[in-house]
Coordinates of C-alpha atoms in Angstrom, one line a residue:
Chain A
N1278 CA 0.0 0.0 0.0
A1279 CA 1.2 3.5 -0.8
G1280 CA -0.9 4.9 2.0
V1281 CA -1.7 8.6 1.6
T1282 CA -0.1 10.4 -1.4
Q1283 CA -0.1 14.1 -2.2
T1284 CA 0.9 16.0 -5.2
P1285 CA 2.6 18.3 -5.9
K1286 CA 5.4 18.3 -3.3
F1287 CA 6.2 22.0 -3.8
R1288 CA 4.5 24.9 -5.5
I1289 CA 4.9 28.6 -5.9
L1290 CA 1.9 30.6 -6.8
K1291 CA 1.3 34.2 -7.6
I1292 CA -1.3 36.2 -5.7
G1293 CA -4.7 35.6 -7.3
Q1294 CA -3.8 32.3 -9.0
S1295 CA -5.7 29.2 -8.3
M1296 CA -4.6 25.6 -7.8
T1297 CA -5.7 22.2 -6.7
L1298 CA -3.8 20.1 -4.2
Q1299 CA -4.3 16.4 -4.9
C1300 CA -4.7 13.7 -2.2
T1301 CA -5.2 10.0 -2.7
Q1302 CA -5.4 7.1 -0.2
D1303 CA -5.4 3.4 -0.9
M1304 CA -6.4 2.1 2.5
N1305 CA -10.2 2.2 1.9
H1306 CA -10.5 4.8 4.7
N1307 CA -13.8 6.5 5.0
Y1308 CA -12.6 9.7 6.7
M1309 CA -10.3 12.2 5.0
Y1310 CA -8.9 15.5 6.2
W1311 CA -7.0 18.5 5.1
Y1312 CA -4.7 20.4 7.5
R1313 CA -2.3 23.3 7.2
Q1314 CA 0.7 23.6 9.4
D1315 CA 2.4 26.9 10.0
P1316 CA 5.6 27.4 12.2
G1317 CA 4.7 27.6 15.9
M1318 CA 0.9 27.3 15.1
G1319 CA 0.4 23.6 15.0
L1320 CA -2.0 21.7 12.8
K1321 CA -5.2 23.5 11.8
L1322 CA -8.0 21.6 10.2
I1323 CA -9.3 23.1 7.0
Y1324 CA -11.9 20.6 5.8
Y1325 CA -12.8 17.0 6.4
S1326 CA -15.0 14.3 4.8
V1327 CA -16.8 11.4 6.4
G1328 CA -17.3 9.6 3.1
A1329 CA -17.8 10.1 -0.6
G1330 CA -20.1 13.1 -1.3
I1331 CA -20.0 14.4 2.3
T1332 CA -17.7 17.2 3.4
D1333 CA -17.6 19.7 6.2
K1334 CA -15.7 22.7 7.4
G1335 CA -12.9 22.6 9.9
E1336 CA -11.3 25.5 11.9
V1337 CA -9.9 27.5 8.9
P1338 CA -12.0 26.9 5.8
N1339 CA -12.0 30.4 4.3
G1340 CA -10.3 30.6 0.9
Y1341 CA -10.5 26.8 0.3
N1342 CA -12.9 24.3 -1.3
V1343 CA -13.0 20.6 -1.3
S1344 CA -14.9 17.8 -3.0
R1345 CA -15.1 14.0 -2.4
S1346 CA -16.4 12.2 -5.4
T1347 CA -14.7 8.9 -4.6
T1348 CA -13.5 7.1 -1.4
E1349 CA -9.9 7.4 -2.5
D1350 CA -9.6 11.1 -3.6
F1351 CA -10.0 14.3 -1.6
P1352 CA -8.7 17.3 -3.6
L1353 CA -8.3 20.8 -2.0
R1354 CA -8.9 23.8 -4.2
L1355 CA -7.4 27.2 -3.5
E1356 CA -9.1 30.0 -5.3
L1357 CA -7.5 33.5 -5.5
A1358 CA -4.3 32.6 -3.6
A1359 CA -3.2 35.0 -0.9
P1360 CA 0.2 35.3 0.9
S1361 CA -1.7 34.1 4.1
Q1362 CA -2.1 30.7 2.4
T1363 CA 1.6 30.1 2.4
S1364 CA 1.9 27.0 4.4
V1365 CA 2.6 23.3 4.5
Y1366 CA -0.6 21.3 3.6
F1367 CA -1.2 17.8 4.9
C1368 CA -3.8 15.4 3.8
A1369 CA -4.8 12.6 6.3
S1370 CA -7.2 9.7 6.4
S1371 CA -8.7 7.4 9.0
Y1372 CA -11.1 4.6 9.4
R1373 CA -14.0 5.1 11.8
V1374 CA -16.9 2.8 12.6
G1375 CA -19.4 4.2 15.0
T1376 CA -18.5 6.6 17.8
R1377 CA -16.1 4.4 19.8
S1378 CA -13.2 4.6 17.4
A1379 CA -9.7 5.9 18.0
D1380 CA -9.7 7.8 14.7
T1381 CA -6.0 7.3 14.3
Q1382 CA -5.1 9.4 11.3
Y1383 CA -2.5 8.6 8.6
F1384 CA -0.8 11.5 7.0
G1385 CA 0.6 12.2 3.6
P1386 CA 4.1 13.7 3.0
G1387 CA 2.7 17.2 2.6
T1388 CA 2.7 20.0 0.0
R1389 CA 4.8 23.1 0.6
L1390 CA 3.0 26.1 -0.9
T1391 CA 4.4 29.6 -1.2
V1392 CA 2.2 32.5 -2.4
L1393 CA 4.1 35.5 -3.6
Chain B
Q490 CA -7.0 29.0 27.5
K491 CA -6.2 26.4 24.8
E492 CA -7.9 23.0 25.1
V493 CA -4.5 21.3 24.8
E494 CA -1.2 22.8 26.0
Q495 CA 2.2 21.5 25.0
D496 CA 5.6 23.1 25.6
P497 CA 7.2 23.6 22.2
G498 CA 10.8 23.2 23.6
P499 CA 13.2 22.8 22.0
L500 CA 14.4 19.9 24.2
S501 CA 18.0 18.7 23.9
V502 CA 19.2 15.5 25.5
P503 CA 22.3 13.3 25.3
E504 CA 22.0 9.9 23.7
G505 CA 20.8 7.3 26.1
A506 CA 18.8 9.7 28.3
I507 CA 15.2 9.1 29.3
V508 CA 12.9 11.7 27.7
S509 CA 9.6 12.9 29.2
L510 CA 7.2 14.8 26.9
N511 CA 4.0 16.1 28.3
C512 CA 0.6 17.7 27.4
T513 CA -2.1 19.1 29.6
Y514 CA -5.7 19.6 28.6
S515 CA -8.7 21.3 29.9
N516 CA -11.7 19.2 28.6
S517 CA -12.5 16.3 30.9
A518 CA -14.6 14.7 28.0
F519 CA -11.4 13.7 26.1
Q520 CA -11.2 9.9 26.0
Y521 CA -8.7 9.1 23.2
F522 CA -5.1 10.2 23.5
M523 CA -2.5 10.0 20.8
W524 CA 1.2 10.7 20.2
Y525 CA 2.5 11.5 16.8
R526 CA 6.1 11.9 15.7
Q527 CA 7.0 14.3 12.9
Y528 CA 10.4 14.3 11.3
S529 CA 11.6 17.5 9.6
R530 CA 9.8 18.0 6.2
K531 CA 7.6 14.9 6.7
G532 CA 4.0 14.2 7.7
P533 CA 3.2 13.2 11.3
E534 CA 3.1 9.5 11.9
L535 CA 1.2 7.8 14.7
L536 CA 3.4 6.5 17.6
M537 CA 0.9 5.3 20.1
Y538 CA -2.7 5.8 21.2
T539 CA -4.4 5.2 24.5
Y540 CA -8.1 5.0 25.4
S541 CA -9.0 6.6 28.8
S542 CA -6.5 6.3 31.6
G543 CA -3.5 4.1 32.2
N544 CA -0.2 3.2 30.6
K545 CA 0.7 1.7 27.3
E546 CA 4.1 0.4 26.4
D547 CA 5.7 -0.2 23.0
G548 CA 9.4 -1.0 22.9
R549 CA 11.2 2.1 24.2
F550 CA 8.1 4.2 24.3
T551 CA 5.5 4.4 27.1
A552 CA 2.4 6.6 27.0
Q553 CA 0.7 7.5 30.2
V554 CA -2.6 9.2 30.8
D555 CA -3.7 10.7 34.1
K556 CA -7.3 11.9 33.6
S557 CA -7.6 13.1 37.2
S558 CA -4.8 15.6 36.5
K559 CA -5.7 16.1 32.8
Y560 CA -2.1 15.3 32.0
I561 CA -0.6 12.9 29.4
S562 CA 3.0 11.9 29.0
L563 CA 5.2 10.1 26.5
F564 CA 8.4 8.6 27.9
I565 CA 11.3 7.5 25.6
R566 CA 13.9 5.2 27.2
D567 CA 17.4 4.9 25.9
S568 CA 16.9 7.8 23.5
Q569 CA 18.6 7.6 20.1
P570 CA 19.6 10.3 17.6
S571 CA 17.0 8.9 15.3
D572 CA 14.4 10.0 17.9
S573 CA 15.1 13.6 17.0
A574 CA 11.8 14.9 15.8
T575 CA 8.8 17.0 16.8
Y576 CA 6.3 15.1 19.0
L577 CA 2.7 16.1 18.8
C578 CA 0.0 15.1 21.2
A579 CA -3.6 14.8 20.0
M580 CA -6.9 13.9 21.7
R581 CA -10.6 13.7 21.1
R582 CA -13.9 13.2 22.8
N583 CA -15.9 10.0 22.6
A584 CA -18.9 11.7 21.0
G585 CA -20.8 10.8 18.0
N586 CA -20.9 14.1 16.1
N587 CA -17.4 15.2 17.0
R588 CA -14.9 14.1 14.5
K589 CA -12.1 16.5 15.3
L590 CA -8.7 15.7 16.9
I591 CA -7.5 18.5 19.1
W592 CA -3.7 18.9 18.6
G593 CA -0.9 20.2 20.8
L594 CA 1.6 22.5 19.1
G595 CA 4.3 19.9 19.3
T596 CA 7.6 19.6 21.2
S597 CA 10.9 19.7 19.3
L598 CA 13.3 17.0 20.6
G599 CA 17.0 16.8 19.7
V600 CA 19.0 13.7 20.8
N601 CA 22.8 14.4 20.7
P602 CA 25.2 11.5 20.0

């Protein structure tokens, strides 16, 4: 299993440009997540999905959009990139059944995005 | 007050030392407690998780949860230079509609040979 894969690894955008960060998992996990990580600020949840066709906002959703058309893929869309979106973006997935589940999340290697 | 507090360090120890990493939390509803390790320029990887109180051991690593004090710890015995990384604690409630993990900021650990 490849686990969680993310593309691209690095990207530089100009202010106002748009892009999609790709995330794929091959573990048949039902839950998927997008986080951003800034120095000294920890992991912030952007969006998450509990299954194909179902997504919900996290702590910092503004400026981002997601979709989940398949179990495997969970792309993150940045519209009108701003310098504040310079960050490292991590995709994660987990398998949850019912409420009593540890929800241990497996992370991808990250995408380093710089907006200039 | 943040729900989860974690001293960011950095913490620097000699090889072979016993390392103690800690998080405190404010919400008594947390039931699942996890430790993740993150190497530089990599994604976090799960080290250990514990449900409710008690200890859990895995090789050189021991996770400890004290719910009465709202305090969790990760101990690393015989620390190695390969343990140099950032360690993040995470926890969540055992509630049906709550899917979020609450994360600490991470503690940066350096083990010197």
